[in-house]
XYZ file of C-alpha atoms in Angstrom:
517
model
C 89.970 84.895 80.512
C 92.788 85.559 82.507
C 96.369 85.810 81.099
C 97.728 83.026 83.179
C 95.041 80.320 81.870
C 95.380 81.611 78.566
C 98.858 81.543 78.926
C 99.164 78.440 79.862
C 96.752 76.594 77.589
C 99.007 78.815 74.732
C 101.930 76.136 76.492
C 100.404 73.090 76.313
C 98.565 73.927 72.561
C 102.891 75.251 71.964
C 104.350 71.142 72.779
C 101.521 69.327 70.638
C 102.751 72.257 67.456
C 105.823 70.932 68.063
C 105.561 66.832 67.544
C 103.590 68.723 64.436
C 106.030 70.060 63.335
C 108.136 67.411 63.111
C 105.447 65.686 61.453
C 104.988 67.809 58.767
C 108.611 69.004 58.438
C 108.036 72.495 58.651
C 109.321 74.924 61.549
C 108.058 75.299 64.885
C 107.689 78.229 64.862
C 105.783 78.985 62.095
C 102.807 76.862 63.438
C 103.431 79.139 67.028
C 102.452 82.093 64.785
C 99.599 81.012 63.544
C 98.281 79.793 66.827
C 99.575 83.381 67.896
C 97.515 84.651 65.288
C 94.175 82.788 65.837
C 94.387 84.477 69.138
C 93.731 88.128 68.051
C 90.220 86.730 67.049
C 89.714 84.683 69.883
C 86.585 85.915 71.639
C 86.819 87.077 75.066
C 91.102 86.759 74.807
C 92.233 89.817 77.374
C 94.050 93.095 76.574
C 97.355 93.355 78.573
C 100.270 95.860 77.898
C 103.715 95.137 78.789
C 106.706 97.199 79.582
C 109.036 98.359 77.145
C 112.203 97.548 79.204
C 110.658 94.346 81.074
C 110.054 93.138 77.487
C 113.684 93.323 76.462
C 114.787 92.267 78.791
C 113.065 89.530 80.347
C 112.588 88.151 76.284
C 116.102 89.031 74.435
C 118.395 88.646 77.066
C 118.313 84.868 77.460
C 117.294 84.182 74.052
C 121.067 86.420 72.928
C 122.721 84.022 75.335
C 121.211 81.492 73.886
C 122.379 81.627 70.640
C 126.040 83.596 71.704
C 126.595 80.362 73.885
C 126.884 77.623 70.601
C 128.111 80.654 68.794
C 131.272 78.674 67.204
C 134.160 81.753 66.873
C 136.726 78.931 64.492
C 133.126 79.527 62.475
C 132.687 83.212 63.144
C 135.951 83.643 61.895
C 136.311 81.106 58.742
C 133.788 83.041 57.124
C 134.110 86.272 58.693
C 133.052 88.318 55.047
C 130.180 86.388 54.241
C 128.653 86.914 57.870
C 129.763 90.958 57.861
C 127.944 91.936 54.239
C 125.176 89.336 55.986
C 125.293 90.776 59.195
C 126.024 94.992 58.550
C 124.858 95.032 55.077
C 121.601 93.278 54.862
C 120.345 94.669 58.164
C 121.357 98.184 56.882
C 119.918 97.920 53.192
C 116.894 96.565 54.619
C 116.789 98.929 57.635
C 116.814 101.933 54.911
C 114.210 100.379 52.297
C 112.078 99.590 54.952
C 112.049 102.749 56.202
C 111.853 104.293 53.280
C 108.349 103.228 52.102
C 107.202 103.982 56.159
C 107.848 107.295 55.735
C 106.808 107.162 51.922
C 103.489 105.274 52.778
C 102.699 105.631 56.031
C 103.911 108.819 56.988
C 106.357 107.639 59.626
C 109.021 110.414 61.281
C 112.662 109.365 60.047
C 113.428 108.185 63.207
C 110.350 106.177 63.752
C 110.481 104.625 60.374
C 113.869 103.498 60.721
C 112.989 102.396 64.199
C 110.419 99.245 62.443
C 113.249 98.678 59.622
C 115.631 97.668 62.613
C 112.700 95.610 63.798
C 112.282 93.677 60.621
C 116.009 93.539 59.055
C 117.269 90.465 61.832
C 116.008 87.062 60.111
C 116.425 84.557 62.878
C 117.389 81.121 62.185
C 116.263 78.983 64.698
C 113.341 79.037 62.352
C 115.377 77.691 59.499
C 117.293 75.207 61.432
C 115.034 72.348 62.237
C 114.732 71.700 58.433
C 118.048 72.623 57.436
C 119.486 69.407 59.949
C 117.118 67.608 58.283
C 118.985 68.019 55.207
C 122.623 68.110 55.805
C 122.653 70.850 53.350
C 126.358 72.390 53.523
C 128.303 73.142 56.361
C 129.663 76.113 55.499
C 125.270 77.795 54.848
C 124.153 76.233 57.946
C 127.235 77.915 59.760
C 126.955 81.835 58.059
C 123.173 81.316 59.364
C 123.017 80.816 62.808
C 126.640 83.735 63.444
C 124.520 85.785 61.478
C 121.457 85.043 63.100
C 123.226 86.041 66.499
C 124.991 89.331 65.166
C 122.411 90.623 63.236
C 120.301 90.301 66.147
C 122.798 93.283 68.100
C 123.511 95.300 64.511
C 119.930 96.045 64.405
C 118.674 96.048 68.248
C 121.379 98.995 68.457
C 120.414 100.471 65.729
C 116.912 100.431 67.192
C 117.804 101.906 70.551
C 118.920 104.838 68.936
C 115.694 105.190 66.108
C 113.948 104.875 69.032
C 115.692 107.517 71.759
C 115.583 109.520 68.844
C 112.040 109.074 68.143
C 111.401 110.139 71.459
C 113.670 113.164 71.391
C 116.213 111.971 74.068
C 119.384 112.051 71.210
C 119.591 113.726 67.659
C 120.665 110.894 65.310
C 123.956 112.809 63.807
C 125.205 112.555 67.595
C 124.685 108.361 66.998
C 128.144 107.567 65.980
C 130.099 108.704 68.466
C 127.227 107.101 70.666
C 127.852 104.187 69.270
C 131.672 103.551 69.535
C 131.827 104.565 73.091
C 128.928 102.187 73.704
C 130.372 99.215 70.793
C 133.971 99.598 72.578
C 132.537 99.527 76.163
C 130.288 96.987 75.865
C 132.540 94.075 74.652
C 135.138 95.186 77.462
C 132.066 95.052 79.870
C 130.443 91.409 78.414
C 133.867 90.530 78.747
C 134.563 91.056 82.525
C 130.859 90.291 83.388
C 131.862 87.238 82.102
C 135.365 86.567 84.285
C 133.342 87.455 87.285
C 130.210 84.569 86.150
C 132.846 82.169 86.052
C 134.751 82.982 89.434
C 131.084 82.484 90.799
C 129.937 80.004 88.653
C 132.841 77.302 89.219
C 132.468 77.486 92.926
C 128.893 76.536 92.867
C 128.369 72.657 93.563
C 124.401 72.737 93.170
C 122.566 72.021 89.805
C 119.577 74.126 90.573
C 121.351 76.805 92.908
C 123.914 77.021 89.647
C 120.840 76.888 86.884
C 119.630 80.052 88.962
C 122.652 82.079 89.303
C 123.351 81.664 85.574
C 119.549 83.480 84.811
C 120.004 86.283 87.694
C 123.949 87.138 85.736
C 122.170 86.866 82.954
C 119.091 88.966 83.876
C 121.664 91.352 86.061
C 124.372 92.133 83.139
C 121.800 93.050 80.851
C 120.236 96.042 83.413
C 123.528 97.214 84.767
C 124.838 97.228 80.965
C 121.750 99.239 80.130
C 121.801 101.537 83.472
C 124.842 102.724 82.706
C 124.581 103.810 78.914
C 126.054 100.749 76.753
C 124.190 98.956 74.521
C 123.029 95.709 76.242
C 123.359 93.922 73.227
C 126.726 93.654 73.251
C 127.180 92.811 75.656
C 125.071 89.930 76.282
C 127.303 88.600 73.137
C 130.624 88.931 74.490
C 129.639 87.709 78.204
C 128.359 84.644 76.569
C 130.810 84.146 74.089
C 133.476 84.399 76.857
C 131.857 81.849 79.596
C 131.036 79.570 76.185
C 135.170 79.229 76.056
C 135.987 78.076 79.826
C 132.748 76.715 82.035
C 131.631 73.845 80.733
C 135.206 72.381 81.766
C 134.835 73.418 84.972
C 130.992 72.291 85.511
C 130.347 68.753 86.583
C 128.398 66.734 84.202
C 125.544 66.142 86.399
C 125.239 70.853 86.578
C 125.523 70.304 82.560
C 122.687 68.443 81.747
C 120.351 70.282 84.180
C 121.682 73.651 82.770
C 121.029 72.889 79.162
C 118.085 71.426 79.735
C 116.667 74.010 81.589
C 117.342 76.983 79.252
C 116.236 74.812 76.002
C 112.803 74.697 78.371
C 113.245 78.689 78.913
C 113.734 79.524 75.366
C 110.785 77.612 73.869
C 108.919 78.650 76.927
C 109.233 82.444 75.551
C 108.879 81.964 72.217
C 105.637 81.153 73.477
C 104.682 84.084 75.447
C 106.269 86.463 72.665
C 103.532 85.213 70.098
C 100.990 85.137 72.942
C 101.675 88.534 73.747
C 101.922 89.769 70.258
C 98.544 88.479 69.367
C 97.136 89.814 72.421
C 98.913 93.444 71.357
C 97.466 92.516 67.339
C 94.296 92.056 68.630
C 94.161 95.605 70.633
C 95.709 97.298 67.547
C 93.066 96.119 65.130
C 90.645 97.191 67.411
C 91.939 100.884 67.644
C 91.839 100.649 63.867
C 88.802 101.170 61.887
C 86.985 101.755 58.486
C 89.568 103.166 56.123
C 92.293 103.491 58.251
C 92.202 99.422 59.149
C 92.677 99.122 55.507
C 95.399 101.428 55.063
C 97.215 99.397 57.482
C 96.853 96.591 56.273
C 97.919 97.401 53.300
C 101.125 99.046 54.513
C 102.024 95.330 57.011
C 101.352 93.437 53.525
C 104.138 95.814 51.686
C 106.588 96.110 54.064
C 106.502 92.055 54.403
C 106.934 91.571 50.807
C 109.824 94.942 51.225
C 111.595 92.128 53.812
C 111.672 89.606 51.724
C 112.332 91.004 48.434
C 115.435 92.759 50.232
C 116.831 89.880 51.848
C 116.887 88.005 48.233
C 118.108 91.254 46.024
C 120.915 91.856 48.010
C 122.372 88.221 49.270
C 122.067 87.176 44.974
C 124.054 90.627 44.473
C 127.086 90.013 46.737
C 127.540 86.268 45.770
C 127.305 87.915 42.124
C 130.046 90.442 43.013
C 132.055 87.548 44.720
C 131.891 84.897 42.139
C 133.282 87.534 39.594
C 136.369 88.245 42.174
C 136.684 84.726 42.630
C 138.218 84.236 38.822
C 141.524 85.486 39.617
C 141.389 83.460 42.993
C 143.601 79.585 43.099
C 141.181 76.592 42.323
C 140.951 75.934 45.620
C 139.636 79.413 47.060
C 137.370 79.008 43.917
C 136.102 75.656 45.137
C 134.742 77.117 47.982
C 133.167 80.604 46.253
C 130.114 81.016 47.765
C 127.439 79.073 44.290
C 124.056 80.798 43.381
C 122.189 77.814 45.282
C 123.476 78.748 48.241
C 122.251 82.573 47.986
C 118.824 81.340 47.384
C 118.748 78.785 50.239
C 120.708 81.862 52.031
C 118.329 84.521 50.095
C 115.041 82.388 51.589
C 115.790 81.365 54.980
C 114.829 84.911 56.445
C 112.129 84.126 58.334
C 111.278 86.723 61.390
C 111.039 85.797 64.685
C 111.397 86.166 68.329
C 113.474 89.590 68.216
C 111.224 90.991 65.345
C 108.116 90.177 67.994
C 109.595 91.555 71.210
C 111.601 95.090 69.511
C 107.838 95.789 68.451
C 106.280 95.090 71.750
C 109.206 96.916 73.656
C 107.963 100.216 71.728
C 107.495 102.905 74.479
C 103.269 103.788 74.334
C 103.129 106.471 72.701
C 105.776 105.864 70.262
C 105.223 107.714 66.960
C 103.232 105.633 64.929
C 103.175 102.840 67.047
C 100.223 100.384 66.117
C 100.825 100.305 62.383
C 104.804 99.878 63.222
C 103.539 96.992 65.523
C 101.186 95.430 63.120
C 104.001 95.775 60.394
C 106.220 93.678 62.447
C 103.640 91.019 63.512
C 103.094 90.241 59.666
C 106.215 90.291 58.684
C 107.247 87.819 61.195
C 103.898 85.653 60.596
C 104.264 85.850 56.676
C 107.710 84.957 56.384
C 107.268 82.601 58.774
C 104.175 80.726 56.951
C 105.168 81.790 53.629
C 109.226 80.915 53.618
C 109.551 78.627 56.838
C 106.528 75.463 54.965
C 107.963 76.412 51.384
C 111.427 75.346 52.767
C 111.229 72.023 52.466
C 110.190 71.523 48.582
C 113.215 74.313 48.178
C 115.832 72.169 49.307
C 114.349 69.439 47.155
C 114.539 71.804 44.408
C 117.825 73.275 45.153
C 119.341 69.116 46.167
C 122.259 69.348 48.181
C 124.461 67.024 48.691
C 124.128 65.673 51.793
C 126.817 67.417 53.712
C 129.163 65.259 56.849
C 131.301 67.821 57.760
C 130.281 67.742 61.443
C 129.645 63.786 61.189
C 132.843 63.330 60.084
C 134.427 65.728 63.396
C 132.263 64.140 65.586
C 133.565 60.714 64.805
C 137.050 61.882 64.459
C 137.335 64.095 67.786
C 135.112 60.273 68.986
C 137.938 58.112 68.135
C 140.911 60.753 69.887
C 139.256 61.354 72.829
C 138.531 56.763 73.519
C 142.290 56.624 72.374
C 143.128 59.506 74.975
C 141.647 57.177 78.188
C 143.032 54.185 76.428
C 147.107 55.749 76.745
C 146.171 57.437 80.494
C 144.985 53.611 81.274
C 147.591 51.156 79.516
C 149.510 51.936 83.143
C 147.413 50.934 85.521
C 147.498 46.822 85.769
C 144.800 46.243 88.435
C 141.414 43.905 87.413
C 139.663 47.064 87.886
C 141.908 48.957 84.687
C 141.104 45.863 82.610
C 137.562 45.773 82.878
C 137.466 49.558 82.254
C 140.052 49.403 79.761
C 137.407 46.757 77.694
C 135.222 49.475 78.136
C 137.221 52.113 76.270
C 137.904 49.445 73.706
C 134.388 48.728 72.703
C 133.384 52.196 72.965
C 136.304 53.222 70.956
C 135.434 50.622 68.568
C 131.848 51.996 67.494
C 133.430 55.433 66.957
C 135.468 54.178 64.774
C 133.076 52.541 62.585
C 129.861 54.872 63.131
C 128.500 53.358 60.225
C 128.450 49.294 61.436
C 126.049 48.682 62.963
C 127.992 45.142 63.722
C 130.369 47.606 65.660
C 128.211 47.735 68.613
C 129.759 44.799 70.337
C 128.453 42.395 72.351
C 129.681 44.146 75.119
C 127.367 47.178 74.782
C 124.669 45.447 73.760
C 125.329 42.783 76.761
C 125.324 45.943 78.989
C 121.908 47.613 77.638
C 120.530 44.278 78.396
C 121.091 44.410 81.897
C 120.413 47.627 82.133
C 117.309 47.482 80.936
C 116.816 44.224 83.542
C 117.907 46.906 86.426
C 114.924 49.273 85.345
C 112.380 46.055 85.849
C 113.717 45.785 89.152
C 114.154 48.797 90.590
C 110.152 49.671 89.148
C 109.544 46.492 91.391
C 111.521 47.259 94.882
C 109.348 50.822 94.492
C 106.274 49.151 94.137
C 106.241 46.897 96.607
C 107.119 49.578 99.182
C 111.131 48.213 99.892
C 112.493 51.724 98.933
C 110.979 55.004 98.969
C 110.775 57.604 95.803
C 114.017 59.604 97.095
C 116.102 56.530 96.258
C 114.572 55.707 93.369
C 115.300 59.213 91.559
C 118.363 58.757 92.831
C 119.211 55.259 91.007
C 117.074 56.058 88.603
C 119.708 58.546 87.922
C 122.933 56.521 88.200
C 121.107 54.213 85.405
C 120.145 56.718 83.171
C 124.133 57.989 82.945
C 125.322 54.321 82.906
C 123.060 53.837 79.777
C 124.564 57.364 78.314
C 127.922 55.561 78.503
C 126.905 52.716 77.408
C 125.312 54.176 74.067
C 127.950 56.211 72.776
C 126.879 56.963 69.261
C 123.455 57.475 70.183
C 122.592 54.868 68.311
C 121.425 52.193 70.332
C 117.926 51.849 73.031
C 117.796 49.321 75.584
C 116.504 46.050 74.728
C 113.438 44.264 75.829
C 114.869 40.738 74.675
C 117.863 39.168 73.736
């Protein structure tokens, strides 16, 4: 079966697995990992190889930009100490411990062992976020996990690139420090510069499809240019994304923004699926090359790396939380209340599922890299093991930890919604036309909903009538297309207008069109 056909089948299976994961209330990457592992035993699956540089650019660049675009600078500043201890400390600690195991147990060269450590070091918050959002755990924990997911990718991939270069002889480890410093400074400057240039381009494009294509092309271009001139493509992409995220939304139309966000969400999902497909096919070819006693040793090594990765993160997180709580005794009462807890440490330590970055970094190892087969197999074991063991057990763990339901984000949303509705009313107060009165009535209704988000009665008669009327509009539009009065182009244009009207009539996102009234 051709790779294209396998990929199409896997994409459809992934959609079904996503629905199943929501029903089971487990992270969808956990089920994707099991599906990818199944490919290793699928008869007739193709043997493939992918260019290492292509793998990094194709998979990592868009995913990093998507993660960085959604990162809160406020939360990065607020939780900077915990983020530094996780994104730098935990990654370095895991890399060193895994590298030692790889050197002693598998006989890997030091540089190759460090590359393995860097590959399996960065956790992926995507797998945990779906479950965490259901339980509304303390905002501090989710913000830390999301910030760590972005920053530890940059740290781990920077170590990875240096270790790979050292292993193939293009750079010496002892020369790495000045290279890292120059690369970091240059990458930050380049990322900001590319971001400003991108903003100038995007603000001049009106077509939604063209804007999305330019964003994808720009992302890959930034990665390629940074890599070609010797900068860190990872750091450059992160700074680039944060730069445009702070300004671009204000200069984009609503249609472009909705279109762009939906396309990026779909693209990241597809990339996750493709990465698991490729890893399953890689694992199949590796298992085929290993035979006899060597196969058993490789699986034992992979299982050991998995155990070390899980334990190392738990040890590091619990240790630094214990130290922070000891020093917190000398802080004020308010600061002591904000100090990390051991319940939070257990959750953060257990949310160490590895995902796309680990998969792609392993796939991207050059052909002929020292110990490539056992490294890729160990990486696949870590991804599969953490997603299945930690991902599926996360919900029972959350029930056991029994966090109070956090409403921080809900309160911020409600407060901001009231403020923006009032701003609209203030600016309309100077208008005295009949049309202005109708618009004011709309905003008054929306403000009432914003002020009473928990009160179902706040959805005024006005909103109910609008939703009822919109539902009738949809029926009429369907009839006009069905009887040939209008063509599909007119139908889709009017359908979009009704969609926007429905969104405007449901400001709290809780009301659906009514079929009866």
